Each structure stands twice: as C-alpha cells, then as structure tokens.
Amino acid sequence: MALHWMHLLPVDRYIVRTSTEINEFDRKLITLLYQPLIGAIAHSLYFALASELERDQYTCEETTHKTLMTMMGIPLDKIYEERKKLEAIGLLKVYKKKEEDTVTYLYEIQKPFSPLEFFKDDVLSVYLYNRVGKHRYLQLRDRFTLDKFNKDNFDDTTVSFSDVFTSLHHSEISSHQGELSSTLAIEEGQEIVTHKDHSYKIFEETFDFSMLTAHLSSMINPRKLLTDNVRDTIIRLAFVYRMDPLEMSKVIQDSLLQDDTVDIDVLREKVKNWYRFTHTSEPPALGLRTHPEHLRTIVGRAPTNEEEEMVLHYETASPLTLLESRSDGAKVPVADVKIVETLLLDYKLLPGVANVLIDFVLKMSNMKLPKPLVEKIAGQWARKNVKNVKEAMELAKAEFKDRSQWNQKSDSAQAKGNSVKRQSSNRYVKKDRLPKWLTEEKKDTKGEQDDDLSKLKEELEGKMKQFKSQKEV
C-alpha cells in the first residue's frame, strides 16, 4: 500500500499560481516534447492545475485535493506520484505551509523550455530521442526548425528608438516628479508577470568534483576551468551518460581550448563519442532512481536477518545496477535496458519492486530475462498496485510455489511415460541456485508435507494393528 498519506491527504488544501501566461504554443510544447517523458497522466495533471486559473488571472482560489481527485478521477496516491514527475522535469514548483491542523500547498506552474532550450538540453533531448526513436525525434525537431536567412545582401535600415521618440523636457518631468515616482514604483508584496528562467534540478552531490580535479593535469587551474556553466554541463552529462570523474577528466582535457577553458559544444560531442565507443550506439535510456525513501521498510536501522538484507539491497539499488551486479559488472545488453525502461515507465513499477521482479525472473529462467514472462508478471503486479519490496517478495514466493507445484505434477506425469527424462529433469533442477528468501516458502511447505505424511503413516499403522487384533480374536 502506498504511503502517500504521510505527505498528502485529501483534506489538504492547495492554491495554483503562475507568474507568466501559459499560451497555446506552450501547450503544444508540453504535449509534443514533454508528454513522451512524463506520460499522459502527469500531462493531464499539469493542465488540470492550469485550468484552475481563469483568463487573465494568475492565482486561483484555495481548494482541497479531494476536488482534484474528483476532477481527474484518479486516487490521491496517483496524483502524488505524477506530481513528482512535473516537479522533477521543471514544470511545477511546490511549496508547503502548515498552520495548526491545516496544510496548504502552493503549486506554482512553470512554463516549458523553448524549443531551442529543449533540444540543446543535454538531458531532455537525449531522453526524448530514446523514448520516441530517431524518426519521430527528427519530425518533432523539424516542426520547430526554420531555415536560416542570408542577410548579407541586405542593409539594416531599422530605425532606433530615439529616431522616432523624443524625451520630455525637464520642466515637464519635474512638475510630475512626485506623482511619477509613486506611480512607477511597484507596491511591496506585488510583482509584475514575467517569464522567469527556470529549470529542473540535478543535485551536484551526484558527481564528485574533488575526484575530478584530482585527476586533472597539474597545469590546469580548476577554478578558472570549472565555471558555473561548465559545472552544470558536467553534472548533466555525467548523469545521462553515467560517467565517473576519472572518465570525465579525460574527456574534459580533450575539450580544452588554448586558454585552458572548456568548449561546451566540443565537450558534449566528446562525451557522446565516448558513450558510443564504450557502450552502444543506442542513446541512454530514461530510468528512475532507487526506491522512494518514504516507501522503504529498512530505514535508519541495520537489517537483522538475511531476508532484510535482500530487502535493503532491492530498496537501495537501481534496476540497472542490480543487472550489472548479476553479471559481475559486465555491460547490460540494450534489450535488457529496454525491458527495465518498460517496467518503470509503461507498467509504472517502482524501482525496488522492479528489482524483485528482475531478480526473480533471472533466477527462474537460468539468468535470462525473457520479455514475455517479465511483462506478464509486471502486468499482474501493476494491477495489484504493488508499492513496496516486501509485498513484491511475497508475490514472488507465491509465484515460485505455484510453479514448483506445477513442475512436480509435470515431472510425475513424465515419470510414468519416460523415467530417463524425469531423471534428466531432476538433475537440471538441482543445478538451480535460488535465493534463500525465495525458497523459504518451499522449505516450509516441504516440512508441512513431511508432517502430514508422518501423521498418515501413524494412522495406517494403528489401523493395521487394530485389524490384526480383530483377526486373531
């Protein structure tokens, strides 16, 4: 069960506000460029909040989240999860105020990036390419592209402001000085509608700049090199292409200009070339981070047994990291990366739940990840709305138990017709190395079966003795 109630309740109130106008062009940008990344529900939530603002109004009246639930026809936990996508991608800012028993949220709607900003962004452009494919990506970019116009044979004859308008005489200004000052001044507590610069956040803590500078040449001045713009670009590139500081330091030194500054465009191109050479020609896939902290069960304490250690591992590792660990650090195949992306984006499974599913299928399928089986189980878990790792592990145990019973029946049927095949099948089963948390249920079931057999045996022996005694008499 989701723990959204720890953060959001139906009675919690909210106000929608914007400091700029969301026009038709913005709506087209969000639908064509952002919707493939955030999904249809988050897209609908954005415009549901925007619809609260009447024409030429920038703040709505306060209302409750119950109203939003009714309007969208979805539960509050879904609204909470989709809202976080809007926050993460830079389309919504959220502020919270608590007064006694009343909680009020301020939802500040943000304009989308301009087409130029979006397609030049190191993160969003790559993920859009991965999500929609090359052909659709080029179609979308072409919709916002115009041909450059050669102005070399034209003279700029645009008049200046001073060519048309004249300034007031000093006497005219002085006569209205007091009125002018008070009128032009913006009252305290108010602001003029504007198009604020905004972006989404990728925290600097995700990249170790101290290690980066340690690997740079001693001839390079890090303070001069790592400007705010360069640092932000490094963080984004490292996040998208999963580069460590050592690899990034090599690419940076190949991108230096003569004055020891970084050419941002060259740096981007070098990073892409490094990724293609090191990994694959496919663009990086969009993946969520680790399991949400408010849905974890092992928090602030050490695990007490082996099963809790596995729970902690599933909750703190990303699905791609889990796959890498299962192959001793080898590169994850592109097909498997796509499967992970499908679990997270199409089936909306949380990372920890996806980890349990992936590990379960790997163990049951001889370390293969068959897509039909993965999607079949993912569909079931999505319908059951599985949100935490322990619940996913219980479902995996139940699935393992069902499959084991089916295999036992199948083996028995085969044994009647062909004992050689049965023996071969048994030898194969013995080679499977399954995790203890998965087989615990099997062991318990076997123990119960042994107890039942013992009781049955005792009953039969008692009846045999009774039958013998009656016969003797």
Short mmCIF file of C-alpha atoms in Angstrom, two decimals:
data_model
loop_
_atom_site.label_atom_id
_atom_site.label_comp_id
_atom_site.label_asym_id
_atom_site.label_seq_id
_atom_site.Cartn_x
_atom_site.Cartn_y
_atom_site.Cartn_z
CA MET A 1 0.00 0.00 0.00
CA ALA A 2 1.33 3.46 -0.92
CA LEU A 3 2.34 5.74 1.91
CA HIS A 4 1.28 8.97 0.17
CA TRP A 5 -0.78 9.84 3.26
CA MET A 6 2.50 10.68 5.01
CA HIS A 7 2.89 13.57 2.56
CA LEU A 8 -0.56 14.36 1.21
CA LEU A 9 -4.17 14.00 2.37
CA PRO A 10 -7.49 14.65 0.56
CA VAL A 11 -8.32 17.43 3.06
CA ASP A 12 -5.02 19.22 2.42
CA ARG A 13 -5.65 22.49 0.62
CA TYR A 14 -3.85 23.91 -2.39
CA ILE A 15 -3.53 27.11 -4.39
CA VAL A 16 -2.43 27.26 -8.03
CA ARG A 17 -0.34 30.21 -9.13
CA THR A 18 1.74 31.25 -12.11
CA SER A 19 3.93 34.27 -12.75
CA THR A 20 3.55 34.02 -16.51
CA GLU A 21 0.96 33.26 -19.17
CA ILE A 22 0.69 29.67 -20.42
CA ASN A 23 -0.24 30.16 -24.08
CA GLU A 24 -1.18 27.80 -26.91
CA PHE A 25 2.42 27.47 -28.04
CA ASP A 26 3.41 26.33 -24.53
CA ARG A 27 0.61 23.76 -24.61
CA LYS A 28 1.91 22.41 -27.90
CA LEU A 29 5.45 22.15 -26.50
CA ILE A 30 4.27 20.26 -23.40
CA THR A 31 2.15 17.85 -25.44
CA LEU A 32 4.74 17.11 -28.15
CA LEU A 33 8.04 17.28 -26.23
CA TYR A 34 7.27 16.69 -22.53
CA GLN A 35 4.41 14.18 -22.65
CA PRO A 36 6.59 11.34 -24.05
CA LEU A 37 8.84 11.76 -20.98
CA ILE A 38 6.29 12.23 -18.19
CA GLY A 39 3.33 10.23 -19.52
CA ALA A 40 -0.30 11.09 -20.20
CA ILE A 41 -1.45 11.31 -16.55
CA ALA A 42 1.22 13.82 -15.49
CA HIS A 43 0.44 15.75 -18.68
CA SER A 44 -3.26 15.84 -17.71
CA LEU A 45 -2.41 16.87 -14.14
CA TYR A 46 -0.42 19.88 -15.41
CA PHE A 47 -3.37 21.16 -17.45
CA ALA A 48 -5.87 20.31 -14.70
CA LEU A 49 -3.94 22.62 -12.38
CA ALA A 50 -3.59 25.25 -15.12
CA SER A 51 -7.35 25.13 -15.73
CA GLU A 52 -7.89 26.40 -12.16
CA LEU A 53 -6.63 29.78 -13.38
CA GLU A 54 -9.29 31.81 -15.11
CA ARG A 55 -8.46 34.05 -18.06
CA ASP A 56 -6.05 36.84 -17.15
CA GLN A 57 -5.83 35.56 -13.57
CA TYR A 58 -2.59 34.27 -12.10
CA THR A 59 -3.82 32.86 -8.76
CA CYS A 60 -6.82 30.62 -8.06
CA GLU A 61 -9.00 30.29 -5.01
CA GLU A 62 -7.95 27.81 -2.35
CA THR A 63 -9.48 24.33 -2.59
CA THR A 64 -8.85 20.76 -1.39
CA HIS A 65 -7.13 17.82 -3.06
CA LYS A 66 -10.43 15.96 -2.85
CA THR A 67 -11.66 18.33 -5.56
CA LEU A 68 -8.66 17.47 -7.72
CA MET A 69 -9.26 13.73 -7.19
CA THR A 70 -12.88 14.12 -8.30
CA MET A 71 -11.97 16.23 -11.31
CA MET A 72 -9.29 13.81 -12.60
CA GLY A 73 -10.99 10.60 -11.49
CA ILE A 74 -7.81 9.12 -10.02
CA PRO A 75 -6.75 8.32 -6.42
CA LEU A 76 -4.57 10.64 -4.38
CA ASP A 77 -1.53 8.35 -4.39
CA LYS A 78 -1.50 8.53 -8.20
CA ILE A 79 -1.79 12.31 -8.13
CA TYR A 80 1.14 12.45 -5.72
CA GLU A 81 3.36 10.22 -7.90
CA GLU A 82 2.50 12.10 -11.11
CA ARG A 83 3.00 15.46 -9.40
CA LYS A 84 6.59 14.48 -8.59
CA LYS A 85 7.27 13.95 -12.31
CA LEU A 86 6.15 17.51 -13.04
CA GLU A 87 8.40 18.80 -10.25
CA ALA A 88 11.40 16.78 -11.40
CA ILE A 89 11.17 17.91 -15.02
CA GLY A 90 10.78 21.59 -14.13
CA LEU A 91 7.10 22.18 -14.94
CA LEU A 92 5.93 22.66 -11.35
CA LYS A 93 7.28 24.13 -8.12
CA VAL A 94 5.70 23.04 -4.85
CA TYR A 95 5.69 24.93 -1.54
CA LYS A 96 4.11 23.73 1.71
CA LYS A 97 2.74 25.67 4.68
CA LYS A 98 1.44 24.12 7.91
CA GLU A 99 -0.70 26.03 10.38
CA GLU A 100 -2.09 24.06 13.34
CA ASP A 101 -4.14 21.25 11.73
CA THR A 102 -4.29 22.82 8.26
CA VAL A 103 -1.80 22.06 5.50
CA THR A 104 -1.74 24.24 2.38
CA TYR A 105 0.29 23.67 -0.78
CA LEU A 106 1.24 26.30 -3.31
CA TYR A 107 1.53 24.85 -6.83
CA GLU A 108 3.45 27.29 -9.00
CA ILE A 109 3.09 26.34 -12.66
CA GLN A 110 6.22 26.83 -14.78
CA LYS A 111 6.49 27.49 -18.49
CA PRO A 112 8.17 24.79 -20.58
CA PHE A 113 11.55 25.29 -22.18
CA SER A 114 11.58 26.99 -25.55
CA PRO A 115 12.29 24.60 -28.45
CA LEU A 116 15.88 25.88 -28.61
CA GLU A 117 16.40 25.29 -24.87
CA PHE A 118 14.80 21.84 -25.01
CA PHE A 119 16.74 20.47 -27.98
CA LYS A 120 20.03 21.91 -26.68
CA ASP A 121 19.46 20.44 -23.21
CA ASP A 122 21.83 17.54 -22.58
CA VAL A 123 19.29 15.53 -20.58
CA LEU A 124 15.86 16.15 -22.10
CA SER A 125 16.92 15.87 -25.75
CA VAL A 126 18.67 12.52 -25.19
CA TYR A 127 15.75 11.02 -23.30
CA LEU A 128 13.24 12.23 -25.89
CA TYR A 129 15.35 10.59 -28.62
CA ASN A 130 15.38 7.35 -26.67
CA ARG A 131 11.66 7.47 -25.95
CA VAL A 132 10.29 8.24 -29.42
CA GLY A 133 13.07 6.95 -31.70
CA LYS A 134 15.15 8.66 -34.36
CA HIS A 135 12.43 9.16 -36.99
CA ARG A 136 9.88 10.76 -34.62
CA TYR A 137 12.60 12.81 -32.89
CA LEU A 138 13.65 14.37 -36.20
CA GLN A 139 9.99 15.01 -37.07
CA LEU A 140 9.47 16.87 -33.80
CA ARG A 141 12.65 18.89 -34.16
CA ASP A 142 11.75 19.82 -37.73
CA ARG A 143 8.41 21.20 -36.51
CA PHE A 144 10.30 23.81 -34.52
CA THR A 145 13.05 24.48 -37.05
CA LEU A 146 13.21 27.25 -39.65
CA ASP A 147 15.75 27.87 -42.37
CA LYS A 148 18.38 30.50 -41.74
CA PHE A 149 18.02 33.61 -43.88
CA ASN A 150 21.08 35.08 -45.56
CA LYS A 151 21.07 38.82 -44.79
CA ASP A 152 24.47 39.58 -46.28
CA ASN A 153 22.96 41.35 -49.31
CA PHE A 154 20.58 43.41 -47.20
CA ASP A 155 21.22 46.64 -45.30
CA ASP A 156 19.81 47.03 -41.79
CA THR A 157 17.57 50.10 -42.04
CA THR A 158 15.71 49.63 -38.74
CA VAL A 159 15.24 52.97 -37.02
CA SER A 160 16.26 53.44 -33.41
CA PHE A 161 14.00 54.50 -30.55
CA SER A 162 15.48 57.98 -30.47
CA ASP A 163 14.82 58.43 -34.22
CA VAL A 164 11.08 58.32 -33.57
CA PHE A 165 10.52 59.36 -29.96
CA THR A 166 11.73 62.41 -28.08
CA SER A 167 12.29 62.81 -24.35
CA LEU A 168 10.25 65.08 -22.09
CA HIS A 169 11.53 68.49 -21.16
CA HIS A 170 13.00 68.82 -17.65
CA SER A 171 10.18 71.15 -16.63
CA GLU A 172 7.57 68.54 -17.67
CA ILE A 173 9.30 65.85 -15.67
CA SER A 174 9.78 67.97 -12.55
CA SER A 175 6.13 69.06 -12.48
CA HIS A 176 5.04 65.42 -12.21
CA GLN A 177 8.01 64.10 -10.27
CA GLY A 178 6.15 63.06 -7.12
CA GLU A 179 3.24 61.50 -8.99
CA LEU A 180 5.60 59.78 -11.43
CA SER A 181 7.74 58.19 -8.70
CA SER A 182 4.76 56.83 -6.78
CA THR A 183 3.08 55.52 -9.93
CA LEU A 184 6.14 53.78 -11.37
CA ALA A 185 7.08 52.17 -8.07
CA ILE A 186 5.82 48.59 -7.58
CA GLU A 187 3.98 48.17 -4.31
CA GLU A 188 5.61 45.97 -1.69
CA GLY A 189 4.26 42.45 -1.80
CA GLN A 190 3.50 42.59 -5.53
CA GLU A 191 5.37 41.59 -8.69
CA ILE A 192 4.89 42.03 -12.42
CA VAL A 193 4.08 38.99 -14.55
CA THR A 194 7.26 37.72 -16.18
CA HIS A 195 8.77 34.72 -17.89
CA LYS A 196 11.18 33.53 -15.20
CA ASP A 197 14.19 31.46 -16.08
CA HIS A 198 13.72 28.02 -14.59
CA SER A 199 14.98 24.51 -14.92
CA TYR A 200 14.83 21.13 -13.25
CA LYS A 201 17.39 20.10 -10.63
CA ILE A 202 20.13 17.51 -10.78
CA PHE A 203 21.92 17.87 -7.48
CA GLU A 204 25.66 18.47 -7.54
CA GLU A 205 26.10 15.75 -4.89
CA THR A 206 25.56 13.19 -7.65
CA PHE A 207 29.04 13.97 -9.03
CA ASP A 208 32.37 14.06 -7.14
CA PHE A 209 34.15 17.22 -8.31
CA SER A 210 37.00 16.74 -5.84
CA MET A 211 37.89 13.47 -7.53
CA LEU A 212 37.58 15.13 -10.92
CA THR A 213 40.03 17.91 -10.05
CA ALA A 214 42.44 15.35 -8.56
CA HIS A 215 42.67 13.64 -11.97
CA LEU A 216 43.16 16.85 -13.95
CA SER A 217 46.62 17.87 -15.05
CA SER A 218 48.57 19.97 -12.52
CA MET A 219 48.97 22.60 -15.25
CA ILE A 220 45.21 23.28 -15.27
CA ASN A 221 43.62 25.79 -12.90
CA PRO A 222 40.36 24.17 -11.67
CA ARG A 223 38.84 27.48 -10.54
CA LYS A 224 39.25 29.00 -13.98
CA LEU A 225 38.16 25.82 -15.71
CA LEU A 226 35.06 24.91 -13.67
CA THR A 227 32.76 27.87 -14.21
CA ASP A 228 29.12 27.59 -13.15
CA ASN A 229 28.10 26.82 -16.72
CA VAL A 230 30.78 24.14 -17.10
CA ARG A 231 29.94 22.55 -13.74
CA ASP A 232 26.24 22.38 -14.62
CA THR A 233 27.05 20.82 -18.00
CA ILE A 234 29.35 18.23 -16.40
CA ILE A 235 26.68 17.25 -13.85
CA ARG A 236 24.06 16.75 -16.56
CA LEU A 237 26.36 14.86 -18.94
CA ALA A 238 27.65 12.61 -16.16
CA PHE A 239 24.07 11.89 -15.04
CA VAL A 240 22.82 10.99 -18.53
CA TYR A 241 25.84 9.01 -19.74
CA ARG A 242 26.78 7.55 -16.31
CA MET A 243 30.37 8.79 -16.39
CA ASP A 244 32.63 8.66 -13.37
CA PRO A 245 35.03 11.54 -12.51
CA LEU A 246 38.09 9.75 -13.96
CA GLU A 247 36.47 9.25 -17.37
CA MET A 248 35.08 12.79 -17.33
CA SER A 249 38.51 14.26 -16.55
CA LYS A 250 39.97 12.62 -19.67
CA VAL A 251 37.19 13.95 -21.89
CA ILE A 252 37.48 17.45 -20.40
CA GLN A 253 41.20 17.63 -21.10
CA ASP A 254 40.49 16.66 -24.73
CA SER A 255 37.99 19.54 -24.94
CA LEU A 256 40.25 22.35 -23.69
CA LEU A 257 40.88 25.49 -25.70
CA GLN A 258 44.23 27.25 -25.81
CA ASP A 259 43.37 29.43 -22.80
CA ASP A 260 42.52 26.36 -20.66
CA THR A 261 38.77 26.94 -20.88
CA VAL A 262 36.26 24.30 -21.95
CA ASP A 263 34.40 24.39 -25.23
CA ILE A 264 30.93 23.21 -24.12
CA ASP A 265 29.88 22.02 -27.58
CA VAL A 266 33.11 20.05 -28.02
CA LEU A 267 32.69 18.56 -24.54
CA ARG A 268 29.18 17.37 -25.38
CA GLU A 269 30.36 15.80 -28.63
CA LYS A 270 33.33 14.10 -26.95
CA VAL A 271 31.08 12.63 -24.24
CA LYS A 272 28.68 11.25 -26.86
CA ASN A 273 31.58 9.73 -28.80
CA TRP A 274 32.91 8.17 -25.58
CA TYR A 275 29.50 6.65 -24.86
CA ARG A 276 29.11 5.24 -28.36
CA PHE A 277 32.60 3.74 -28.27
CA THR A 278 32.37 2.39 -24.70
CA HIS A 279 28.77 1.20 -24.61
CA THR A 280 26.49 1.27 -27.62
CA SER A 281 25.15 3.38 -30.45
CA GLU A 282 21.77 3.39 -28.70
CA PRO A 283 21.05 6.53 -26.63
CA PRO A 284 20.89 6.19 -22.84
CA ALA A 285 17.51 5.10 -21.51
CA LEU A 286 15.43 7.07 -19.07
CA GLY A 287 15.29 5.37 -15.70
CA LEU A 288 14.08 6.37 -12.28
CA ARG A 289 16.44 6.40 -9.34
CA THR A 290 16.26 4.00 -6.41
CA HIS A 291 13.11 3.07 -4.50
CA PRO A 292 11.34 6.13 -2.95
CA GLU A 293 12.54 6.63 0.60
CA HIS A 294 9.05 7.01 2.09
CA LEU A 295 8.15 3.54 0.76
CA ARG A 296 11.18 1.76 2.18
CA THR A 297 10.90 -0.59 5.16
CA ILE A 298 14.58 -0.76 6.19
CA VAL A 299 15.29 2.86 7.12
CA GLY A 300 17.52 4.13 9.92
CA ARG A 301 18.46 0.66 11.14
CA ALA A 302 20.60 -2.29 10.16
CA PRO A 303 18.96 -5.45 8.75
CA THR A 304 18.54 -8.22 11.34
CA ASN A 305 18.48 -11.26 9.03
CA GLU A 306 19.32 -12.39 5.53
CA GLU A 307 15.89 -11.57 4.12
CA GLU A 308 16.06 -8.00 5.43
CA GLU A 309 19.49 -7.67 3.83
CA MET A 310 17.90 -8.53 0.48
CA VAL A 311 15.09 -6.04 1.14
CA LEU A 312 17.67 -3.33 1.81
CA HIS A 313 19.55 -4.24 -1.36
CA TYR A 314 16.41 -4.07 -3.51
CA GLU A 315 15.39 -0.74 -1.94
CA THR A 316 18.76 0.98 -2.38
CA ALA A 317 19.95 -0.31 -5.78
CA SER A 318 18.70 0.91 -9.14
CA PRO A 319 17.47 -1.78 -11.59
CA LEU A 320 20.43 -1.26 -13.95
CA THR A 321 22.87 -1.54 -11.04
CA LEU A 322 21.17 -4.79 -10.00
CA LEU A 323 21.52 -6.20 -13.52
CA GLU A 324 25.19 -5.22 -13.62
CA SER A 325 25.82 -6.91 -10.28
CA ARG A 326 24.17 -10.11 -11.51
CA SER A 327 26.60 -10.20 -14.44
CA ASP A 328 29.70 -9.35 -12.36
CA GLY A 329 29.86 -5.79 -13.66
CA ALA A 330 29.52 -6.65 -17.35
CA LYS A 331 27.66 -4.27 -19.67
CA VAL A 332 23.88 -4.64 -19.57
CA PRO A 333 22.54 -5.56 -23.05
CA VAL A 334 20.45 -2.90 -24.78
CA ALA A 335 17.46 -5.30 -24.91
CA ASP A 336 17.58 -5.69 -21.10
CA VAL A 337 17.87 -1.92 -20.63
CA LYS A 338 14.71 -1.53 -22.72
CA ILE A 339 12.94 -4.09 -20.51
CA VAL A 340 13.89 -2.11 -17.39
CA GLU A 341 12.60 1.07 -19.01
CA THR A 342 9.33 -0.70 -19.84
CA LEU A 343 8.89 -1.81 -16.22
CA LEU A 344 9.46 1.71 -14.88
CA LEU A 345 7.62 3.77 -17.48
CA ASP A 346 4.97 1.57 -19.08
CA TYR A 347 4.00 -0.61 -16.12
CA LYS A 348 4.78 2.16 -13.57
CA LEU A 349 6.58 -0.23 -11.21
CA LEU A 350 8.73 1.41 -8.56
CA PRO A 351 12.49 0.64 -8.74
CA GLY A 352 12.58 -1.68 -5.71
CA VAL A 353 9.59 -3.66 -6.98
CA ALA A 354 11.19 -3.88 -10.43
CA ASN A 355 14.37 -5.19 -8.77
CA VAL A 356 12.47 -8.06 -7.12
CA LEU A 357 10.76 -8.95 -10.40
CA ILE A 358 14.03 -8.87 -12.37
CA ASP A 359 15.89 -10.98 -9.80
CA PHE A 360 13.03 -13.48 -9.59
CA VAL A 361 12.85 -13.95 -13.37
CA LEU A 362 16.64 -14.24 -13.66
CA LYS A 363 16.74 -17.00 -11.05
CA MET A 364 13.79 -18.85 -12.57
CA SER A 365 14.99 -18.54 -16.20
CA ASN A 366 18.66 -19.57 -15.94
CA MET A 367 19.85 -15.91 -15.76
CA LYS A 368 17.88 -14.90 -18.85
CA LEU A 369 15.33 -12.08 -18.96
CA PRO A 370 12.55 -13.24 -21.34
CA LYS A 371 10.40 -10.22 -22.17
CA PRO A 372 7.02 -12.04 -22.36
CA LEU A 373 7.45 -13.53 -18.88
CA VAL A 374 8.66 -10.21 -17.42
CA GLU A 375 5.71 -8.32 -18.89
CA LYS A 376 3.21 -10.97 -17.78
CA ILE A 377 4.33 -10.71 -14.15
CA ALA A 378 4.68 -6.91 -14.39
CA GLY A 379 1.08 -6.64 -15.58
CA GLN A 380 -0.13 -8.68 -12.61
CA TRP A 381 1.89 -6.65 -10.10
CA ALA A 382 0.76 -3.37 -11.67
CA ARG A 383 -2.89 -4.45 -11.33
CA LYS A 384 -2.25 -5.39 -7.70
CA ASN A 385 -0.71 -1.90 -7.22
CA VAL A 386 2.43 -3.29 -5.56
CA LYS A 387 4.36 -0.41 -3.98
CA ASN A 388 6.84 -1.92 -1.52
CA VAL A 389 9.60 -4.51 -1.77
CA LYS A 390 8.28 -6.90 0.90
CA GLU A 391 4.93 -7.20 -0.84
CA ALA A 392 6.73 -7.91 -4.13
CA MET A 393 8.84 -10.60 -2.47
CA GLU A 394 5.71 -12.29 -1.08
CA LEU A 395 4.18 -12.34 -4.55
CA ALA A 396 7.42 -13.79 -5.95
CA LYS A 397 7.34 -16.52 -3.31
CA ALA A 398 3.73 -17.36 -4.19
CA GLU A 399 4.61 -17.47 -7.89
CA PHE A 400 7.60 -19.72 -7.15
CA LYS A 401 5.40 -22.05 -5.08
CA ASP A 402 2.80 -22.30 -7.87
CA ARG A 403 5.47 -23.02 -10.47
CA SER A 404 7.13 -25.62 -8.23
CA GLN A 405 3.84 -27.48 -7.72
CA TRP A 406 3.15 -27.38 -11.46
CA ASN A 407 6.64 -28.68 -12.20
CA GLN A 408 6.18 -31.52 -9.67
CA LYS A 409 2.94 -32.58 -11.39
CA SER A 410 4.63 -32.33 -14.78
CA ASP A 411 7.58 -34.41 -13.57
CA SER A 412 5.22 -37.06 -12.17
CA ALA A 413 3.39 -37.31 -15.49
CA GLN A 414 6.65 -37.57 -17.38
CA ALA A 415 7.90 -40.26 -14.97
CA LYS A 416 5.06 -42.58 -15.95
CA GLY A 417 5.99 -42.36 -19.62
CA ASN A 418 9.74 -41.85 -19.57
CA SER A 419 11.88 -42.31 -16.45
CA VAL A 420 15.02 -41.16 -18.27
CA LYS A 421 13.52 -37.74 -18.98
CA ARG A 422 12.43 -37.46 -15.36
CA GLN A 423 15.95 -38.14 -14.13
CA SER A 424 17.36 -35.61 -16.58
CA SER A 425 14.81 -33.04 -15.39
CA ASN A 426 15.74 -33.69 -11.76
CA ARG A 427 19.41 -33.20 -12.50
CA TYR A 428 18.61 -29.83 -14.10
CA VAL A 429 16.53 -28.67 -11.13
CA LYS A 430 19.33 -29.44 -8.72
CA LYS A 431 21.63 -27.06 -10.57
CA ASP A 432 19.34 -24.06 -9.95
CA ARG A 433 20.78 -21.79 -7.27
CA LEU A 434 17.86 -19.90 -5.79
CA PRO A 435 17.99 -17.19 -3.09
CA LYS A 436 17.01 -18.26 0.42
CA TRP A 437 14.20 -15.71 0.71
CA LEU A 438 12.57 -17.24 -2.35
CA THR A 439 12.90 -20.88 -1.23
CA GLU A 440 11.88 -20.35 2.39
CA GLU A 441 8.24 -20.88 1.46
CA LYS A 442 9.22 -24.05 -0.37
CA LYS A 443 11.06 -25.38 2.66
CA ASP A 444 8.11 -24.61 4.93
CA THR A 445 5.75 -26.37 2.53
CA LYS A 446 8.01 -29.44 2.37
CA GLY A 447 8.12 -29.52 6.19
CA GLU A 448 4.33 -29.40 6.36
CA GLN A 449 4.09 -32.19 3.79
CA ASP A 450 6.52 -34.34 5.84
CA ASP A 451 4.40 -33.79 8.97
CA ASP A 452 1.24 -34.79 7.10
CA LEU A 453 2.92 -37.95 5.80
CA SER A 454 4.10 -38.88 9.31
CA LYS A 455 0.59 -38.48 10.71
CA LEU A 456 -0.89 -40.53 7.87
CA LYS A 457 1.71 -43.24 8.43
CA GLU A 458 0.89 -43.38 12.16
CA GLU A 459 -2.84 -43.64 11.41
CA LEU A 460 -2.28 -46.50 8.93
CA GLU A 461 -0.05 -48.39 11.40
CA GLY A 462 -2.71 -48.01 14.11
CA LYS A 463 -5.43 -49.34 11.81
CA MET A 464 -3.22 -52.30 10.80
CA LYS A 465 -2.65 -53.26 14.46
CA GLN A 466 -6.38 -52.94 15.15
CA PHE A 467 -7.16 -55.12 12.12
CA LYS A 468 -4.64 -57.82 13.25
CA SER A 469 -6.02 -57.90 16.77
CA GLN A 470 -9.58 -58.34 15.48
CA LYS A 471 -8.42 -61.12 13.13
CA GLU A 472 -6.71 -63.04 15.96
CA VAL A 473 -9.84 -62.92 18.06
#
